[in-house]
Structure formats: C-alpha cells, structure tokens
C-alpha cells in the first residue's frame, strides 16, 4: 500500500470526524500503524504534523481564507487573454492554447509522449508535447488506461509514445523544493476561449490560498457565470499544475473534484499547512 493510500484513509477518517478532533491514536488506528510510525509517515508526506493538518482541514479555516480576499487582487486583464509573458503564479507556469488549425489537424505531425508516475497524491498520468504538458490526470487502479484512451481519442492523428523518462521531468519540476523562474513549465491545452480564460485565472491563485467560483467568474469578466466556471474547472486537463483544487464554494466547503474529494482535501490542506509553516 502506497503512502498516499494510507494517508487517504487517514484523511477520510479526519474528514468524517473533524468536529470531534480525533487524537493521534485514533487516526493511526485507522491505517493499522502505531502512533509513532503514523506520525513519522504523515509528517514526511504532508510536511507538517497530523495535528497541524487537522487544524487546517476545517470549514472555518477555508472561510478565513475566503474572507482574506487575496484573490481580488487578480489582474483581470490577464485573465481574459493577454500575452503569456504576464505574471503567473511564481513565474513558473506558461499556458498556451491549441489553435483552431492545430485542432483541425487532430494531431497530424504531432508527437506526444506519456508516462505514469508516483506523486505525493498517488499515481499520475502525464502527457507531454514539444509545446508543453497537455495532460496530467490522477489515475485509479480500476481505470488506469482511461487517460491514455482519452488522449488517443482527442488526438487520433498524433504519434503517441510511452516514454516515462521524458515525462519524469514534469514530476521533478512540479515537486522540486525550489521552483526555477528561468525555466517555466509550459502547458499546451485544448479548450474553448471561456475555458482557457478560467484556467488562466486559476494560475493566479497562490499556493495556500483559495478562491470561490464567483470570484473566478468576476475575474474573467463574467460575474453571472459561476456555474459555467464550475463546468470549466471540471474539464481542467492538467491537474495540480492548473490548480483547480484551490477553488471552493463560497460557504467554505471544499466541494467536488474531478479526481476525488479525498485527493482535493489532501492537496489543499497540505498546501495550506506548508504555506502557514513558511509564513
């Protein structure tokens, strides 16, 4: 059983019992580990102690982040389509959209490499072109090949090759302790103009912060389109890098996630905890 699988079980238990603030012994028992070994494993995985993680995995914590309103400082003009030279979070990610002519070619002359990799949040499927990352899906054992099938259907004329040595670089960059401003991670994604604008807006939410669906709608100049924003977020083709996990309901509830609510809790709470620790 992977570390993430054990942590997912623990997080599910915490989520269901957060109001009673379970003890370390209570949580450790859910994954059949001693309190000592669980504490050590969890701290290595999350970067913080189970107690600190429990503190951030609460409704009140999410509400406090929403009230801070940091996302209101988003540069709206960038979100609706200015050049990729504009600032994205940490100057780390550069997003480029598939053009209509490229879409029409359905991948003719395009080479896509893919690989499966272990991450702190479970196994991920990553697909990469010469223009950038085009897919990052978290996988489940019962549907491990589904992302590959989706990729082949989306780009039927492309040459699609398994090469996890090339895609490993994405994982290395994504989970590096220090991200480099000089070598941004490029994304090449296919979507409608509306979807692209939503995904660009998500890139402006800093790690450890959250935004509501309504705030994203306002940021892209479509204040009445919160529901459509939710649909666009659910269609995000590059999980984690385009941080759709940082969008929550106005009530402070974390809401759904394309790759499972437990994973969303794990990613968001880990980011919040580490961000608080750094500050």
Short mmCIF file of C-alpha atoms in Angstrom, two decimals:
data_model
loop_
_atom_site.label_atom_id
_atom_site.label_comp_id
_atom_site.label_asym_id
_atom_site.label_seq_id
_atom_site.Cartn_x
_atom_site.Cartn_y
_atom_site.Cartn_z
CA UNK A 1 0.00 0.00 0.00
CA UNK A 2 1.45 3.39 -1.03
CA UNK A 3 2.00 6.26 1.40
CA UNK A 4 -0.75 8.23 -0.33
CA UNK A 5 -3.24 5.35 0.01
CA UNK A 6 -2.56 5.20 3.75
CA UNK A 7 -2.81 8.98 4.03
CA UNK A 8 -6.07 8.96 2.04
CA UNK A 9 -7.57 6.55 4.54
CA UNK A 10 -6.43 8.77 7.39
CA UNK A 11 -7.76 11.91 5.70
CA UNK A 12 -11.14 10.30 5.10
CA UNK A 13 -11.33 9.45 8.79
CA UNK A 14 -10.32 13.01 9.76
CA UNK A 15 -12.89 14.49 7.36
CA UNK A 16 -15.71 12.44 8.86
CA UNK A 17 -14.67 13.16 12.44
CA UNK A 18 -13.15 16.64 12.27
CA UNK A 19 -15.82 18.05 14.61
CA UNK A 20 -14.69 15.71 17.40
CA UNK A 21 -10.97 16.39 16.81
CA UNK A 22 -9.74 12.76 16.83
CA UNK A 23 -6.49 12.01 18.64
CA UNK A 24 -3.29 10.77 17.03
CA UNK A 25 -4.01 7.28 18.38
CA UNK A 26 -7.50 7.36 16.83
CA UNK A 27 -6.19 8.28 13.39
CA UNK A 28 -3.23 5.88 13.48
CA UNK A 29 -5.54 3.00 14.29
CA UNK A 30 -7.45 3.57 11.06
CA UNK A 31 -4.37 2.68 8.98
CA UNK A 32 -3.13 -0.08 11.30
CA UNK A 33 0.02 1.75 12.35
CA UNK A 34 1.44 2.64 15.74
CA UNK A 35 1.08 6.29 16.70
CA UNK A 36 4.84 6.74 16.41
CA UNK A 37 5.11 5.31 12.90
CA UNK A 38 1.98 7.07 11.70
CA UNK A 39 3.21 10.44 13.00
CA UNK A 40 6.54 9.98 11.25
CA UNK A 41 4.98 8.80 7.96
CA UNK A 42 2.36 11.53 7.93
CA UNK A 43 4.84 14.29 8.72
CA UNK A 44 7.13 13.10 5.93
CA UNK A 45 4.24 13.04 3.45
CA UNK A 46 2.48 16.27 4.44
CA UNK A 47 5.41 18.35 5.62
CA UNK A 48 3.52 19.06 8.84
CA UNK A 49 2.30 17.08 11.83
CA UNK A 50 -1.11 15.34 11.84
CA UNK A 51 -2.29 17.83 14.47
CA UNK A 52 -1.43 20.82 12.29
CA UNK A 53 -3.01 19.15 9.27
CA UNK A 54 -6.21 18.58 11.25
CA UNK A 55 -6.31 22.27 12.15
CA UNK A 56 -6.28 23.42 8.53
CA UNK A 57 -8.71 20.75 7.34
CA UNK A 58 -11.69 22.60 8.78
CA UNK A 59 -14.54 24.64 7.40
CA UNK A 60 -13.57 27.65 9.49
CA UNK A 61 -10.07 27.67 8.05
CA UNK A 62 -11.44 27.76 4.50
CA UNK A 63 -13.86 30.55 5.41
CA UNK A 64 -10.99 32.61 6.84
CA UNK A 65 -9.04 32.25 3.61
CA UNK A 66 -12.03 33.38 1.56
CA UNK A 67 -12.55 36.41 3.81
CA UNK A 68 -8.93 37.50 3.28
CA UNK A 69 -9.91 38.25 -0.30
CA UNK A 70 -6.38 37.93 -1.69
CA UNK A 71 -7.75 36.73 -5.00
CA UNK A 72 -9.46 40.09 -5.57
CA UNK A 73 -6.04 41.45 -6.49
CA UNK A 74 -6.01 39.30 -9.63
CA UNK A 75 -5.04 41.13 -12.79
CA UNK A 76 -8.34 40.83 -14.65
CA UNK A 77 -6.89 41.93 -17.96
CA UNK A 78 -4.51 38.97 -17.97
CA UNK A 79 -7.30 36.55 -17.14
CA UNK A 80 -9.21 37.49 -20.26
CA UNK A 81 -6.33 36.80 -22.58
CA UNK A 82 -3.20 38.94 -22.55
CA UNK A 83 0.19 37.54 -23.54
CA UNK A 84 1.84 34.60 -21.84
CA UNK A 85 4.59 36.98 -20.71
CA UNK A 86 2.26 38.27 -18.00
CA UNK A 87 2.85 37.10 -14.46
CA UNK A 88 1.55 33.67 -13.48
CA UNK A 89 1.93 32.15 -10.07
CA UNK A 90 5.57 32.07 -9.01
CA UNK A 91 6.52 32.91 -12.64
CA UNK A 92 6.51 29.16 -13.02
CA UNK A 93 3.77 28.18 -15.45
CA UNK A 94 3.26 29.36 -19.02
CA UNK A 95 -0.04 28.39 -20.62
CA UNK A 96 -0.61 28.27 -24.37
CA UNK A 97 -3.83 27.26 -26.11
CA UNK A 98 -4.23 24.92 -29.06
CA UNK A 99 -5.10 26.97 -32.15
CA UNK A 100 -8.13 26.20 -34.35
CA UNK A 101 -5.86 24.99 -37.17
CA UNK A 102 -3.98 22.68 -34.79
CA UNK A 103 -7.28 21.35 -33.52
CA UNK A 104 -8.45 20.71 -37.09
CA UNK A 105 -5.32 18.66 -37.83
CA UNK A 106 -6.26 16.33 -34.93
CA UNK A 107 -2.59 15.80 -34.12
CA UNK A 108 -1.20 15.25 -37.62
CA UNK A 109 2.57 15.66 -37.38
CA UNK A 110 2.38 15.82 -33.59
CA UNK A 111 4.34 13.55 -31.25
CA UNK A 112 3.03 13.05 -27.74
CA UNK A 113 4.95 11.15 -25.07
CA UNK A 114 3.29 9.86 -21.93
CA UNK A 115 4.19 8.14 -18.71
CA UNK A 116 2.82 7.03 -15.36
CA UNK A 117 4.47 8.39 -12.22
CA UNK A 118 4.07 8.19 -8.47
CA UNK A 119 3.43 11.54 -6.77
CA UNK A 120 2.63 12.53 -3.18
CA UNK A 121 -1.03 12.34 -4.24
CA UNK A 122 -0.99 8.94 -5.90
CA UNK A 123 -0.22 7.81 -9.42
CA UNK A 124 -0.47 10.39 -12.20
CA UNK A 125 -0.66 10.05 -15.98
CA UNK A 126 1.34 12.76 -17.73
CA UNK A 127 1.36 13.54 -21.45
CA UNK A 128 3.87 15.91 -23.00
CA UNK A 129 4.37 17.53 -26.41
CA UNK A 130 7.12 19.74 -27.76
CA UNK A 131 4.91 22.68 -26.81
CA UNK A 132 4.32 21.62 -23.23
CA UNK A 133 2.30 19.40 -20.91
CA UNK A 134 -1.11 18.59 -22.38
CA UNK A 135 -2.43 16.17 -19.74
CA UNK A 136 -1.97 15.42 -16.06
CA UNK A 137 -4.62 13.05 -14.72
CA UNK A 138 -4.57 11.25 -11.42
CA UNK A 139 -5.32 7.58 -12.01
CA UNK A 140 -7.27 4.89 -10.22
CA UNK A 141 -6.38 1.20 -10.43
CA UNK A 142 -9.71 0.20 -11.94
CA UNK A 143 -9.42 2.76 -14.79
CA UNK A 144 -5.69 3.18 -15.21
CA UNK A 145 -5.81 3.19 -19.00
CA UNK A 146 -8.68 5.68 -19.27
CA UNK A 147 -6.42 8.77 -19.62
CA UNK A 148 -4.49 7.13 -22.45
CA UNK A 149 -7.72 6.27 -24.25
CA UNK A 150 -8.89 9.87 -23.86
CA UNK A 151 -5.60 11.13 -25.28
CA UNK A 152 -5.84 8.86 -28.32
CA UNK A 153 -9.41 9.95 -28.98
CA UNK A 154 -8.52 13.62 -28.64
CA UNK A 155 -5.50 13.41 -30.98
CA UNK A 156 -6.27 10.49 -33.36
CA UNK A 157 -3.64 11.52 -35.92
CA UNK A 158 -0.78 12.00 -33.46
CA UNK A 159 2.12 9.66 -32.79
CA UNK A 160 1.68 8.68 -29.16
CA UNK A 161 4.67 7.06 -27.46
CA UNK A 162 5.28 5.86 -23.91
CA UNK A 163 8.45 7.46 -22.53
CA UNK A 164 8.40 7.98 -18.79
CA UNK A 165 11.96 9.30 -18.83
CA UNK A 166 10.79 12.45 -20.60
CA UNK A 167 7.64 12.90 -18.55
CA UNK A 168 9.59 12.36 -15.32
CA UNK A 169 10.99 15.87 -15.72
CA UNK A 170 7.50 17.27 -15.13
CA UNK A 171 7.24 15.48 -11.80
CA UNK A 172 10.73 16.64 -10.83
CA UNK A 173 9.89 20.27 -11.60
CA UNK A 174 6.47 20.13 -10.00
CA UNK A 175 7.68 18.75 -6.69
CA UNK A 176 11.08 20.44 -6.57
CA UNK A 177 11.77 22.21 -3.32
CA UNK A 178 12.71 25.38 -5.18
CA UNK A 179 10.97 26.23 -8.42
CA UNK A 180 13.08 27.96 -11.04
CA UNK A 181 11.87 31.24 -12.52
CA UNK A 182 14.18 30.80 -15.51
CA UNK A 183 12.75 27.50 -16.72
CA UNK A 184 8.96 27.77 -16.62
CA UNK A 185 6.80 24.72 -17.01
CA UNK A 186 4.88 25.10 -20.27
CA UNK A 187 1.33 23.88 -20.79
CA UNK A 188 -0.34 23.31 -24.17
CA UNK A 189 -4.05 22.77 -23.69
CA UNK A 190 -7.16 22.45 -25.79
CA UNK A 191 -10.31 24.28 -24.75
CA UNK A 192 -12.85 26.93 -25.60
CA UNK A 193 -11.96 30.60 -25.10
CA UNK A 194 -14.06 30.59 -21.93
CA UNK A 195 -12.27 27.52 -20.55
CA UNK A 196 -8.84 28.95 -21.35
CA UNK A 197 -9.71 32.18 -19.53
CA UNK A 198 -10.87 30.23 -16.48
CA UNK A 199 -7.73 28.09 -16.44
CA UNK A 200 -5.52 31.18 -16.75
CA UNK A 201 -7.34 32.74 -13.82
CA UNK A 202 -6.70 29.63 -11.71
CA UNK A 203 -2.96 30.05 -12.25
CA UNK A 204 -3.12 33.31 -10.30
CA UNK A 205 -4.27 31.63 -7.08
CA UNK A 206 -1.21 31.28 -4.92
CA UNK A 207 -0.37 28.02 -3.08
CA UNK A 208 -2.06 28.04 0.31
CA UNK A 209 -4.83 30.36 -0.90
CA UNK A 210 -8.32 29.65 -2.25
CA UNK A 211 -10.96 31.39 -4.35
CA UNK A 212 -14.66 30.85 -4.85
CA UNK A 213 -16.38 30.06 -8.12
CA UNK A 214 -17.97 33.50 -8.03
CA UNK A 215 -14.60 35.19 -7.65
CA UNK A 216 -13.27 33.36 -10.69
CA UNK A 217 -16.35 34.43 -12.67
CA UNK A 218 -15.78 38.05 -11.66
CA UNK A 219 -12.10 37.83 -12.51
CA UNK A 220 -12.77 36.83 -16.10
CA UNK A 221 -15.44 39.48 -16.54
CA UNK A 222 -18.41 37.06 -16.42
CA UNK A 223 -19.95 37.72 -12.98
CA UNK A 224 -23.10 35.69 -13.67
CA UNK A 225 -21.24 32.64 -14.98
CA UNK A 226 -20.25 30.92 -11.73
CA UNK A 227 -21.96 27.68 -12.78
CA UNK A 228 -20.19 27.70 -16.16
CA UNK A 229 -16.93 28.37 -14.33
CA UNK A 230 -17.53 25.21 -12.32
CA UNK A 231 -18.01 23.23 -15.52
CA UNK A 232 -14.79 24.65 -17.00
CA UNK A 233 -12.90 23.79 -13.82
CA UNK A 234 -14.24 20.24 -14.02
CA UNK A 235 -12.80 19.98 -17.53
CA UNK A 236 -9.29 21.00 -16.50
CA UNK A 237 -6.92 18.74 -18.50
CA UNK A 238 -3.82 19.39 -16.39
CA UNK A 239 -4.49 18.58 -12.76
CA UNK A 240 -2.43 20.12 -9.97
CA UNK A 241 -0.43 22.41 -12.29
CA UNK A 242 -3.60 24.29 -13.22
CA UNK A 243 -4.76 24.43 -9.60
CA UNK A 244 -8.48 23.74 -9.83
CA UNK A 245 -8.22 22.26 -6.33
CA UNK A 246 -7.88 25.84 -4.99
CA UNK A 247 -11.45 26.74 -5.95
CA UNK A 248 -14.05 26.10 -3.25
CA UNK A 249 -17.64 27.04 -2.52
CA UNK A 250 -18.48 30.47 -1.11
CA UNK A 251 -19.67 28.72 2.07
CA UNK A 252 -16.14 27.47 2.71
CA UNK A 253 -16.98 23.86 1.83
CA UNK A 254 -14.30 22.38 -0.42
CA UNK A 255 -16.79 20.89 -2.90
CA UNK A 256 -16.12 18.27 -5.55
CA UNK A 257 -13.02 17.46 -7.54
CA UNK A 258 -12.50 15.66 -10.83
CA UNK A 259 -10.03 13.26 -9.24
CA UNK A 260 -11.87 12.67 -5.97
CA UNK A 261 -12.75 14.76 -2.93
CA UNK A 262 -10.24 12.97 -0.72
CA UNK A 263 -7.43 13.92 -3.07
CA UNK A 264 -8.65 17.53 -3.13
CA UNK A 265 -8.60 17.61 0.67
CA UNK A 266 -5.11 16.12 0.68
CA UNK A 267 -3.68 18.58 -1.84
CA UNK A 268 -5.33 21.70 -0.47
CA UNK A 269 -4.76 21.00 3.20
CA UNK A 270 -1.12 20.06 2.55
CA UNK A 271 -0.59 23.33 0.65
CA UNK A 272 -2.29 25.37 3.37
CA UNK A 273 -0.30 23.71 6.12
CA UNK A 274 3.05 24.13 4.38
CA UNK A 275 2.23 27.73 3.41
CA UNK A 276 1.37 28.60 7.02
CA UNK A 277 4.58 26.98 8.18
CA UNK A 278 6.68 29.01 5.72
CA UNK A 279 4.99 32.25 6.77
#
